[in-house]
């Protein structure tokens, strides 16, 4: 069912920072760091899937092998599109990422992002609870860019949630807009860090304490892509209650499949 209730704020709510521009040309270090971060998820998915294939018995597991092959195909396709996007981003010195907008069904994007990350989630014994109507709301979005937003948020939620936890993804409809919320089961984001969590290379206390991977670009990329889609992004968190990262996008009239 579509979750249309307004979120219950049990703590501080941080919205996006006021600064949105003023960056100069990307340095070679920034380009390489961005490339490494964005390639990590699909490469890790490929590795996890290959490990699952290697663990299958030599005979009598053809059905299991066939079930895993689509995951490899999706990851390779994601890498191809991601390299194209990152090349464009590196050439755009202002940080502008050109978008190829089209009517996109949000529920299908969510399902695709969860499917891409499923091998990693399964290794941690985690589940994703999707609270979105089917068919879901339509947004005018670049499918690859929107997919990056969802994968980055889900990857972040998985990294900070304990093994066996359930990650909640809810969609809330409002007048002319839709809000997507990704709620993890981690330690949360302290109030003092919420205003800078979306800055490039920002790594909070939880990241440093847990040794979570990444160079602090994932949430910055989320903010950049959401802004380019005309949306807003933020985080709500209270100590010990996890973090809820959210973004809002304008909806578009329903399109035919």
mmCIF file with all atom_site columns, C-alpha atoms in Angstrom, residues 12 20 38 102 124 154 166 218 233 248:
data_model
loop_
_atom_site.group_PDB
_atom_site.id
_atom_site.type_symbol
_atom_site.label_atom_id
_atom_site.label_alt_id
_atom_site.label_comp_id
_atom_site.label_asym_id
_atom_site.label_entity_id
_atom_site.label_seq_id
_atom_site.pdbx_PDB_ins_code
_atom_site.Cartn_x
_atom_site.Cartn_y
_atom_site.Cartn_z
_atom_site.occupancy
_atom_site.B_iso_or_equiv
_atom_site.pdbx_formal_charge
_atom_site.auth_seq_id
_atom_site.auth_comp_id
_atom_site.auth_asym_id
_atom_site.auth_atom_id
_atom_site.pdbx_PDB_model_num
ATOM 1  C CA . UNK A 1 12  ? 15.989 16.609 14.787  1.00 0.00 ? 12  UNK A CA 1
ATOM 2  C CA . UNK A 1 20  ? 24.566 24.597 -3.897  1.00 0.00 ? 20  UNK A CA 1
ATOM 3  C CA . UNK A 1 38  ? 30.695 4.760  -7.833  1.00 0.00 ? 38  UNK A CA 1
ATOM 4  C CA . UNK A 1 102 ? 11.801 10.383 -19.253 1.00 0.00 ? 102 UNK A CA 1
ATOM 5  C CA . UNK A 1 124 ? 24.447 -9.529 5.679   1.00 0.00 ? 124 UNK A CA 1
ATOM 6  C CA . UNK A 1 154 ? 20.272 1.688  0.176   1.00 0.00 ? 154 UNK A CA 1
ATOM 7  C CA . UNK A 1 166 ? 15.299 -4.716 8.112   1.00 0.00 ? 166 UNK A CA 1
ATOM 8  C CA . UNK A 1 218 ? 27.786 8.824  -1.773  1.00 0.00 ? 218 UNK A CA 1
ATOM 9  C CA . UNK A 1 233 ? 16.955 15.994 0.136   1.00 0.00 ? 233 UNK A CA 1
ATOM 10 C CA . UNK A 1 248 ? 11.359 14.686 -2.726  1.00 0.00 ? 248 UNK A CA 1
#
